[in-house]
Coordinates of C-alpha atoms and ligand atoms in Angstrom, one line a residue:
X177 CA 19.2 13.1 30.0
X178 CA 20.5 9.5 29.1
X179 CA 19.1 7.9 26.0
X180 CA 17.6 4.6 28.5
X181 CA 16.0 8.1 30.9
X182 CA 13.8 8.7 27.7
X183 CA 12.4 5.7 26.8
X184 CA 12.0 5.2 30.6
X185 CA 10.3 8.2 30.4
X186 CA 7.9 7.4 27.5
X187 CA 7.4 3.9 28.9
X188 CA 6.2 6.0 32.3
X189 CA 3.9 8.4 29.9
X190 CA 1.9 5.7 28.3
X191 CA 1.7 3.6 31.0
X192 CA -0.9 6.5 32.4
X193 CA -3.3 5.5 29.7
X194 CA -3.4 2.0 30.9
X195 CA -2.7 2.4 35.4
X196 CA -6.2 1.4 36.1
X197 CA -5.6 -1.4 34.6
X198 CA -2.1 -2.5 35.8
X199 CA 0.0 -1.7 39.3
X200 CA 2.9 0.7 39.6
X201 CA 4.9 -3.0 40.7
X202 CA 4.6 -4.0 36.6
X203 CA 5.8 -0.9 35.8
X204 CA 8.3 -0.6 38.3
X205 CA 9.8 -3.9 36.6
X206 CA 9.3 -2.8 33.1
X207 CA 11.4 0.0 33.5
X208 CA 14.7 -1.8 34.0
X209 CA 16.3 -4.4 32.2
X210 CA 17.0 -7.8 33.9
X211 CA 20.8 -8.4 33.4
X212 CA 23.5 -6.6 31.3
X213 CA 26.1 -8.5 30.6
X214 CA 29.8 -6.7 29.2
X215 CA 32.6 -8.7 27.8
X216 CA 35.8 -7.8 27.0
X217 CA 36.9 -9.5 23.3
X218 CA 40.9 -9.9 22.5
X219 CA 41.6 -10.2 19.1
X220 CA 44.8 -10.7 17.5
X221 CA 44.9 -7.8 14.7
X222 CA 46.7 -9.0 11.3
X223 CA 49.8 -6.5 12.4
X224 CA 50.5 -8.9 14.7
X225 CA 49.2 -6.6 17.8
X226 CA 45.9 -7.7 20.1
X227 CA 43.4 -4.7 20.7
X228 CA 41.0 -5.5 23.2
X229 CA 37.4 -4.6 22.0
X230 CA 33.9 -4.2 24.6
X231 CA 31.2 -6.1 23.9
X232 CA 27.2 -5.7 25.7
X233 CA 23.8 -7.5 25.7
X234 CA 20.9 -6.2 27.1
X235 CA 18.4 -8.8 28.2
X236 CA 15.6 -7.2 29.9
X237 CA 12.7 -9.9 30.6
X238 CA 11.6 -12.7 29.6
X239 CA 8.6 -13.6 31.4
X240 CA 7.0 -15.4 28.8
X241 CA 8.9 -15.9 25.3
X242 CA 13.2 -15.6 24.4
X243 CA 15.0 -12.3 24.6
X244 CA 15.3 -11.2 20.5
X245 CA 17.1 -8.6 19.1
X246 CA 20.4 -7.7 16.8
X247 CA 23.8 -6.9 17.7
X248 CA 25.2 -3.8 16.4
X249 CA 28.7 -2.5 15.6
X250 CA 29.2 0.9 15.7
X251 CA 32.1 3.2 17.5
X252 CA 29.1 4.9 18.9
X253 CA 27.5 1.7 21.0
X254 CA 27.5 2.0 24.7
X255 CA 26.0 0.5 27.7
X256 CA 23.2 2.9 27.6
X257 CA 22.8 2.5 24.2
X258 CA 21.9 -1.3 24.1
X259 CA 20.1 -0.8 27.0
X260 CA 17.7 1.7 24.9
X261 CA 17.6 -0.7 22.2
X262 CA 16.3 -3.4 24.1
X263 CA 13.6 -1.7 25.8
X264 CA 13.0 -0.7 21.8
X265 CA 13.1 -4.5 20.7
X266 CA 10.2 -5.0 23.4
X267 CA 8.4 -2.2 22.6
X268 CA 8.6 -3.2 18.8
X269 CA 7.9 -6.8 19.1
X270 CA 5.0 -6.4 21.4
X271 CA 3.2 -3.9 19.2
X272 CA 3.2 -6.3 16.4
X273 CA 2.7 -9.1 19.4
X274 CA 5.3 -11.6 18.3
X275 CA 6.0 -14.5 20.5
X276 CA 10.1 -12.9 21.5
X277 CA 10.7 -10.4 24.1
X278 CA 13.4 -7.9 24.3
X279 CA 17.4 -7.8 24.0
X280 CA 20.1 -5.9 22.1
X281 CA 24.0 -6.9 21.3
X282 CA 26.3 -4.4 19.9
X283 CA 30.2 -4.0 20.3
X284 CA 32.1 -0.5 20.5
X285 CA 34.0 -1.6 17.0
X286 CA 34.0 0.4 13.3
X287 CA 33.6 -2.9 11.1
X288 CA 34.8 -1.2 8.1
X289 CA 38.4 -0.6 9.8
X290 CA 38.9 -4.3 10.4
X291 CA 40.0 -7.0 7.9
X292 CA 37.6 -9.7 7.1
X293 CA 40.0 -12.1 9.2
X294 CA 39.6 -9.5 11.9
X295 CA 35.7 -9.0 11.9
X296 CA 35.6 -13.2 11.9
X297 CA 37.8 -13.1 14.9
X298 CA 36.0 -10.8 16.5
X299 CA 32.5 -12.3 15.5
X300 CA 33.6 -15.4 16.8
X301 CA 35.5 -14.7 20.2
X302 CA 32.1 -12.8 20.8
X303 CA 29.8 -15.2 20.3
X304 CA 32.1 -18.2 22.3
X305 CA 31.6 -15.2 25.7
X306 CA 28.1 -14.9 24.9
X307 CA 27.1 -18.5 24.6
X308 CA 25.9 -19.5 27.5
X309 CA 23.3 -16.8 27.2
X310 CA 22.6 -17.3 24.0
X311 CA 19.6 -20.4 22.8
X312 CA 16.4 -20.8 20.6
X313 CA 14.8 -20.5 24.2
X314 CA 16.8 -17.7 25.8
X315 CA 18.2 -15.3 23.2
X316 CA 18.1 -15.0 19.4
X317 CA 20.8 -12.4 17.8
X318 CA 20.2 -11.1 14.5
X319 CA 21.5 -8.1 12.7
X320 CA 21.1 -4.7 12.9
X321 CA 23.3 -1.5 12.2
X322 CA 27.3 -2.8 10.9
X323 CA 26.1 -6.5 11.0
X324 CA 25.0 -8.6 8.4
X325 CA 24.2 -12.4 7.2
X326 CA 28.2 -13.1 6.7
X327 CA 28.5 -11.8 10.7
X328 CA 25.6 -14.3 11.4
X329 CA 26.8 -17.0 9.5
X330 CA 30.1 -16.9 11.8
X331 CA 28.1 -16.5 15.1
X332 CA 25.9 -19.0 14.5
X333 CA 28.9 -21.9 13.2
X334 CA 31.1 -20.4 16.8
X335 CA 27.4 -21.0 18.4
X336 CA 27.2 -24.6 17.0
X337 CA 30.4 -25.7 17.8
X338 CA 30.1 -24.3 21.5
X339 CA 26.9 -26.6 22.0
X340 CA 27.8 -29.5 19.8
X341 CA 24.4 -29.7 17.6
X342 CA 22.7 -27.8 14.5
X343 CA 20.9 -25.0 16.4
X344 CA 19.9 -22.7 13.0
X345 CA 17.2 -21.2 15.0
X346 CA 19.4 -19.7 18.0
X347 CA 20.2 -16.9 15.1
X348 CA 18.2 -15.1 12.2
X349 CA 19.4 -13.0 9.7
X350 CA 21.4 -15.9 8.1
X351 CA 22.1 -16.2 4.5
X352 CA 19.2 -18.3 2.9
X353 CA 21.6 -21.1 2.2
X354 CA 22.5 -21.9 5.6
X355 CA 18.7 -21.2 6.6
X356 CA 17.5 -17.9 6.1
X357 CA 14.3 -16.9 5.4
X358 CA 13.6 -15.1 1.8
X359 CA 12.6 -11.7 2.2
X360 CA 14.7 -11.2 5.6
X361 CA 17.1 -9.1 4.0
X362 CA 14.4 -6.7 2.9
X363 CA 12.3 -6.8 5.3
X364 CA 12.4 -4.1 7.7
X365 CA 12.1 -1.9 4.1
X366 CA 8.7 -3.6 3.4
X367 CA 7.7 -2.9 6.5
X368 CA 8.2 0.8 6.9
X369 CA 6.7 0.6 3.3
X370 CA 3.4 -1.1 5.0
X371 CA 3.1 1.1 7.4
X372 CA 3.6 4.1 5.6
X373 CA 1.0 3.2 2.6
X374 CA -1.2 2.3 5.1
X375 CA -1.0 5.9 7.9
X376 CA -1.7 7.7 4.2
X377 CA -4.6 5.6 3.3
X378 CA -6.3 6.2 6.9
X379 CA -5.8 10.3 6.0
X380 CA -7.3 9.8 2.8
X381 CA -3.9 10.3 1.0
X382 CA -2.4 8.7 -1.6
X383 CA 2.2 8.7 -2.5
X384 CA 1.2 10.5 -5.7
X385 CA 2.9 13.7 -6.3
X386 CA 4.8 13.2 -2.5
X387 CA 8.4 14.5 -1.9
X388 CA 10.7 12.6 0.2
X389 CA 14.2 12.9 1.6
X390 CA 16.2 10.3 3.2
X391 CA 18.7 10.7 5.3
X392 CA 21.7 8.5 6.2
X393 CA 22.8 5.4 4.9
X394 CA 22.8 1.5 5.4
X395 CA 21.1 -1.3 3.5
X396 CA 17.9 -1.1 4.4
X397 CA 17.9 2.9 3.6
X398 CA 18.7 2.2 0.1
X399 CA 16.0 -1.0 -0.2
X400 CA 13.7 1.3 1.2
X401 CA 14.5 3.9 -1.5
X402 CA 14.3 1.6 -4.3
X403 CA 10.8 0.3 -3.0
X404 CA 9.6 3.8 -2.9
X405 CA 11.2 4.5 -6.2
X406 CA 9.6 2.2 -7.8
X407 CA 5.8 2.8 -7.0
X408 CA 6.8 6.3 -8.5
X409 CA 7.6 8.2 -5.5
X410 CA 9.0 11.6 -5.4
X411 CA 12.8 11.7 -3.4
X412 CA 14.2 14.6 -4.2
X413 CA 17.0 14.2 -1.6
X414 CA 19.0 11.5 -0.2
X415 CA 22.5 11.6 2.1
X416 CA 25.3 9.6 3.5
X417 CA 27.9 10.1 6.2
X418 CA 29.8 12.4 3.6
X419 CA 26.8 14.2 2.6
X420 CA 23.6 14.9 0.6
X421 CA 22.3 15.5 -3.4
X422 CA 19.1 17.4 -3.8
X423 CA 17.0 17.6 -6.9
X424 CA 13.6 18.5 -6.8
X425 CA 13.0 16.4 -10.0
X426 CA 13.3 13.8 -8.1
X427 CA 17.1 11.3 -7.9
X428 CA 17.1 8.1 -10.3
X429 CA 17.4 6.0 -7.3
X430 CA 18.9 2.9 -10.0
X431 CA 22.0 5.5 -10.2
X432 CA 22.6 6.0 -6.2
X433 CA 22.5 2.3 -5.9
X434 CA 25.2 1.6 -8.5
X435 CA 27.4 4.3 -6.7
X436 CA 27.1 2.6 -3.1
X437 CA 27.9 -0.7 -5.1
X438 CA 31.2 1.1 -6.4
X439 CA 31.5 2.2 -2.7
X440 CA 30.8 5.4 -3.6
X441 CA 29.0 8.5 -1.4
X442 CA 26.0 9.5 -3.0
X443 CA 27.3 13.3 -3.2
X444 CA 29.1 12.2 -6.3
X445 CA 25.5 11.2 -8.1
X446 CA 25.5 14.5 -10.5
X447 CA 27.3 17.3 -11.0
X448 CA 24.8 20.0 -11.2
X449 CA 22.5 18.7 -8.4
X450 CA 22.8 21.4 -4.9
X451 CA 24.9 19.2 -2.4
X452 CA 23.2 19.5 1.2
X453 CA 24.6 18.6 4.4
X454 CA 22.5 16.3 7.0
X455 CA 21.3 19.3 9.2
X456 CA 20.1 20.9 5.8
X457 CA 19.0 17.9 4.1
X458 CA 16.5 17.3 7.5
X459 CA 15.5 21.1 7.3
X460 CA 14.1 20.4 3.6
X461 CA 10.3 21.5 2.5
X462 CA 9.0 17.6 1.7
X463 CA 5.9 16.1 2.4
X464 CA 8.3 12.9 4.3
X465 CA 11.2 13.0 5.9
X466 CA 12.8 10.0 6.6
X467 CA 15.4 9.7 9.3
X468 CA 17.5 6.3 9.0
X469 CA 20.8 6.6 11.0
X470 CA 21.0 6.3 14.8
X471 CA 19.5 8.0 17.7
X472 CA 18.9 11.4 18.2
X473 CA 19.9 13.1 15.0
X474 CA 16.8 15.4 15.5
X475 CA 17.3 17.1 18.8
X476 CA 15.8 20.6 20.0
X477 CA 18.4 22.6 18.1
X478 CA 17.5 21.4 15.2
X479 CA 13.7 20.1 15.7
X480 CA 12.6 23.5 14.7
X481 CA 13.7 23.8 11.4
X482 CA 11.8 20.6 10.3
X483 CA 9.4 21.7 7.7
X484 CA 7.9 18.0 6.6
X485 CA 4.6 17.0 7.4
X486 CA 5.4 13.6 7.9
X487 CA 8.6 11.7 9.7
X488 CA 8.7 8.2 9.0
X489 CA 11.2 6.5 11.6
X490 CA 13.8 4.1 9.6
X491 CA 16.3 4.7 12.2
X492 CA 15.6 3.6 16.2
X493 CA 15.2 6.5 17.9
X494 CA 16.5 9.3 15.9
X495 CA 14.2 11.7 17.7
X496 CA 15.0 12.6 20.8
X497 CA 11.9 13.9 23.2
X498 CA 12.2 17.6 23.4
X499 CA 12.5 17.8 20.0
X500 CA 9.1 15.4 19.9
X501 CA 7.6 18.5 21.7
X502 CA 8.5 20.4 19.3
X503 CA 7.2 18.9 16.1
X504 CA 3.9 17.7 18.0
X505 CA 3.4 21.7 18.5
X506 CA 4.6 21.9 15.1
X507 CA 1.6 19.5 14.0
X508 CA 4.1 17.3 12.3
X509 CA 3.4 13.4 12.6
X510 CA 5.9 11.1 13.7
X511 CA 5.4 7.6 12.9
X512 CA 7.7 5.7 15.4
X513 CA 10.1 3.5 15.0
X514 CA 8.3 0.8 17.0
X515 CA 6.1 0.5 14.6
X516 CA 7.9 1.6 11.4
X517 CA 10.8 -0.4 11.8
X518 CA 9.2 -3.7 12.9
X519 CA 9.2 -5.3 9.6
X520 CA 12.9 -7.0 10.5
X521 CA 12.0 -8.7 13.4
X522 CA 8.9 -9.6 12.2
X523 CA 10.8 -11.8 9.6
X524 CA 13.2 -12.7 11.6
X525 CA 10.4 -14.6 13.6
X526 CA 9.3 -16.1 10.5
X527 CA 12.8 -17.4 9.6
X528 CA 12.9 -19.1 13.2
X529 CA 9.6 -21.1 12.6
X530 CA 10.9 -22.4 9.2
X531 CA 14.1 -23.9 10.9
X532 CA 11.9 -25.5 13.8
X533 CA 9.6 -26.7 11.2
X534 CA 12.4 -27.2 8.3
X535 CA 9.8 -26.0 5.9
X536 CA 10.2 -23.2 3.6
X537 CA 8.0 -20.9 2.6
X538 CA 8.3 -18.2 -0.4
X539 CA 9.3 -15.1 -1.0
X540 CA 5.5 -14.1 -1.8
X541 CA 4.2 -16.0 0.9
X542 CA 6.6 -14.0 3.3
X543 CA 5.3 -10.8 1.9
X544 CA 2.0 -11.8 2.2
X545 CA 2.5 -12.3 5.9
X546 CA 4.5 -9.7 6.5
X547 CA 1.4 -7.7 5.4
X548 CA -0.9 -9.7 7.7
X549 CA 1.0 -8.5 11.0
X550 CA 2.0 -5.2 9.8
X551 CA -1.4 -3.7 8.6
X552 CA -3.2 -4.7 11.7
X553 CA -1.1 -3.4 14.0
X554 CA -0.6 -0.1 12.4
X555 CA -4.4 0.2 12.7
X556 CA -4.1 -0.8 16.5
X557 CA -1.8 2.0 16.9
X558 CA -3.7 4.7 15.2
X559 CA -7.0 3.6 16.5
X560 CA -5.4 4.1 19.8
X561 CA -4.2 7.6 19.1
X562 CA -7.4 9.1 18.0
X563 CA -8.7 7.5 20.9
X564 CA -6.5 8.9 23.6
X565 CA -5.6 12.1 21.4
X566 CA -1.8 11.3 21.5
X567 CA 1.0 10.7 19.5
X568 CA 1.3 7.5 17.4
X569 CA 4.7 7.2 19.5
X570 CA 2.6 6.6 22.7
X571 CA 0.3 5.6 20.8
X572 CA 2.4 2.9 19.9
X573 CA 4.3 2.1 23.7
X574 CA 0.1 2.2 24.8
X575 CA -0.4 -1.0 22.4
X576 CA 2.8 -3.1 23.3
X577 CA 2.6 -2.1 27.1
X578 CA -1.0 -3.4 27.7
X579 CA -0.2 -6.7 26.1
X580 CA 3.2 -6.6 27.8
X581 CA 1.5 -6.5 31.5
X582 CA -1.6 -8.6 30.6
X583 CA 0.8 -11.7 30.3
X584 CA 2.9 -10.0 33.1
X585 CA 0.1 -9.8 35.6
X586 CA -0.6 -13.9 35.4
X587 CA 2.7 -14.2 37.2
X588 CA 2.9 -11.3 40.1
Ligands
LIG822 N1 18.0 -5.2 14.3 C1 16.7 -5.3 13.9 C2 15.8 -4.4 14.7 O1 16.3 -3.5 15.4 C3 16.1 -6.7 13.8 C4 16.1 -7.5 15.0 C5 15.8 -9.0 14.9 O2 15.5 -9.4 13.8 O3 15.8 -9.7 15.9 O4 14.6 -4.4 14.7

């Protein structure tokens, strides 16, 4: 099964909760993406030599706001990956109803092998290929896995230039000096944190006393950590591509972030803590496991081995559905992506209204919103799992659907 079969397939289960509502035609149109568009991206490499890189976007409807998402490099993107992350974007910006509908970017490229000349070249020549699909009213990049505000900065100048005025709102993710919104960068970390503080409140729990692993790196895994760190959270383990430290004392989370500053893997944090590899590190006895990588990393040979209570999804999609199976027999909780890791976009959407209004707002303020759209719709979510008796996944594709094919129905 194909990464885009799932989520076609979990878009097709929760759609039963809502079919007397709705007609097989919405679905039907749901399940595919409108246009996916490939370009091939010349660059001339600093040796002297061109190498010839693939770019995608996804764009799958936009019926009633502009296609939104990030663009991700990674040697691992493919058609039917950006495909899957659109339907995501959807999925995630309709279950914290946002006014943006659903896209994805991404280029088949390792960004760390390139020179920063290279990775503007790139950046650039992809962007000029892109631009007539790109707008404040069509599509809005921003970044996500390999990207960053640098990448954006560069995409959005190439963007400019392309349609001769100041279009800061055709991208997000920007550095604040060129019009980013504070709080963008951490976003998607205070988000999950939302979420997560507010699942354990509706069990009655509290973080006290809780042991979490992370696994995989990226910025918003170590923000994440650090946020978690600091309200006296338990993580006793925590990995990158090389690897994984345990303690069951719990890491000094200050002393993994000055290693990834020295560009260091987190294996080399102590020399007495038990080194773990991925598999082993998502096999640990912890009350929350937090997967933050890319897709699939817990699959059925692997799902049953999972001993945490609790998966929080950092990553997009790093379940994949027979291991769901699994862990729902297991009684372990999943709380999806979707949800989880809306927090970015959600930001992103606020960054957009400052440009179009050229007012900015704070850093508190942000966070203050932030909590206003993130709290509700977590309750949405779990309100509609206890009342169906499902997952909070479907749970979650239940919530965006219905107000996906409400606006959906005005127009077929
Ligand atoms: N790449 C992020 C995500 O997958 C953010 C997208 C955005 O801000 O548009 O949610």
């Amino acid at each position: 099964m194909s990464l885009y079969d799932s989520v076609q397939s979990q878009i097709k289960q929760a759609y039963q909760y809502i079919s007397g509502n709705y007609s097989k035609n919405l679905l039907e149109k749901i399940l595919r993406p409108e246009q996916v568009i490939e370009v091939s991206i010349p660059v001339h490499m600093d040796d002297g030599s061109t190498k010839v890189f693939t770019g995608y976007r996804s764009q799958h409807n936009n019926v009633k706001w502009p296609y939104k998402g990030g663009v991700r490099f990674h040697p691992q993107v493919s058609k039917d990956e950006v495909m899957s992350l659109s339907a995501w974007m959807t999925l995630k910006t309709s279950v914290v109803d946002l006014p943006l509908w659903w896209g994805k970017w991404g280029i088949i490229v390792d960004p760390k092998t390139l020179s920063k000349n290279e990775l503007e070249k790139l950046s650039r020549w992809y962007m000029s290929k892109m631009a007539k699909f790109v707008g404040p009213h069509t599509d809005i990049p921003a970044p996500d896995v390999g990207t960053d505000p640098q990448i954006m900065s560069w995409m959005l100048d190439e963007y400019n230039k392309t349609v001769w005025y100041a279009t800061p709102w055709a991208i997000t993710g920007k550095p604040v000096e060129l019009g980013g919104s504070l709080g963008r960068w951490t976003a998607t970390s205070m988000g999950w944190w939302i979420v997560l503080l507010e699942y354990l409140k509706d069990i009655d729990q509290s973080l006290e006393g809780k042991k979490i692993a992370i696994q995989w790196a990226g910025n918003a895994w170590l923000v994440f950590a650090k946020i978690a760190y600091t309200h006296g959270a338990k993580i006793v383990a925590m990995s990158d591509s090389k690897g994984g430290v345990y303690d069951e004392n719990g890491l000094d989370i200050n002393e993994i972030e000055q290693l990834k500053k020295n560009r260091k893997s987190v294996i080399e944090y102590c020399q007495w803590c038990e080194k773990l590899t991925n598999d082993e590190l998502l096999a640990l006895d912890v009350d929350i496991l937090v997967p933050a990588a890319l897709e699939w990393v817990v699959h059925k040979d692997n799902a049953e081995s999972i001993k945490a209570k609790l998966i929080l999804e950092l990553a997009n999609g790093p379940i994949d559905p027979d291991a769901d199976a699994v862990l729902e027999k297991k009684d372990i909780v999943v709380i999806p992506d979707v949800l989880a890791n809306a927090g970015g976009v959600t930001v992103s959407y606020f960054e957009q209204v400052q440009n179009n209004t050229n007012y900015y707002r704070s850093e508190q303020e942000i966070h203050e919103k932030l909590e206003n759209i993130m709290k509700p719709a977590t309750k949405e979510v779990l309100h509609t799992a206890n009342k169906h008796n499902i997952s909070l996944r479907i749970a979650a594709y239940v919530v965006s659907l219905d107000r996906i094919m409400k606006a959906m129905k005005f127009l077929h």
